[in-house]
Coordinates of C-alpha atoms in Angstrom, one line a residue:
V1 CA 117.7 7.9 -152.7
P2 CA 116.1 4.7 -151.5
E3 CA 112.6 4.1 -152.8
A4 CA 111.2 3.9 -149.2
M5 CA 112.6 7.4 -148.4
L6 CA 111.4 8.9 -151.7
G7 CA 108.0 7.3 -151.1
R8 CA 107.7 9.0 -147.7
V9 CA 108.5 12.4 -149.2
L10 CA 106.1 12.0 -152.2
A11 CA 103.3 10.7 -149.9
A12 CA 103.2 14.1 -148.2
S13 CA 100.2 16.2 -149.5
D14 CA 101.8 19.6 -149.9
P15 CA 105.2 21.2 -150.3
A16 CA 105.5 22.2 -146.7
E17 CA 104.8 18.7 -145.5
R18 CA 107.2 17.3 -148.1
R19 CA 109.9 19.6 -146.8
A20 CA 109.2 18.7 -143.2
T21 CA 109.4 15.0 -144.1
A22 CA 112.7 15.4 -145.9
I23 CA 114.1 17.2 -142.9
E24 CA 112.9 14.4 -140.6
I25 CA 114.5 11.8 -142.9
A26 CA 117.8 13.7 -142.8
R27 CA 117.6 13.8 -139.0
E28 CA 116.9 10.1 -138.8
T29 CA 119.8 9.3 -141.2
I30 CA 122.3 11.4 -139.2
G31 CA 121.1 9.7 -136.0
R32 CA 121.8 6.2 -137.5
L33 CA 125.1 7.2 -139.1
A34 CA 126.4 8.9 -135.9
S35 CA 126.6 5.6 -134.1
F36 CA 129.2 4.2 -136.6
P37 CA 132.8 4.3 -135.2
G38 CA 135.0 6.7 -137.1
I39 CA 132.3 9.1 -138.3
R40 CA 133.7 12.5 -137.5
G41 CA 131.1 14.8 -138.9
F42 CA 128.5 15.5 -141.5
S43 CA 128.1 17.9 -144.4
I44 CA 124.6 19.4 -144.6
S45 CA 123.2 20.9 -147.7
G46 CA 119.6 22.1 -148.1
D47 CA 120.0 22.8 -151.8
G48 CA 119.8 26.5 -151.3
D49 CA 117.4 26.3 -148.3
L50 CA 119.6 27.6 -145.5
D51 CA 116.7 27.3 -143.0
A52 CA 116.3 23.6 -143.8
S53 CA 120.0 23.0 -143.2
L54 CA 119.8 24.9 -139.9
Q55 CA 116.7 22.8 -138.8
I56 CA 118.5 19.6 -139.7
I57 CA 121.5 20.7 -137.6
D58 CA 119.3 21.7 -134.7
K59 CA 117.0 18.7 -134.7
S60 CA 119.9 16.2 -135.0
G61 CA 121.8 17.7 -132.1
L62 CA 124.8 18.6 -134.3
G63 CA 124.8 22.2 -133.2
S64 CA 125.3 21.3 -129.5
V65 CA 128.7 20.8 -128.0

């Protein structure tokens, strides 16, 4: 994990804010990677947090066809 991303998560004041920041970083990363030719999909893992995975899919637009 790049220091800048880790710093963003650790700067959050409480667990809920850290979780939301991590979800936002995942959304941003998917948005950047999706523009590369040849990218055919993503594997999303919320480390046991299914709701976080679903939020990432929803916020990134991966769930819409």
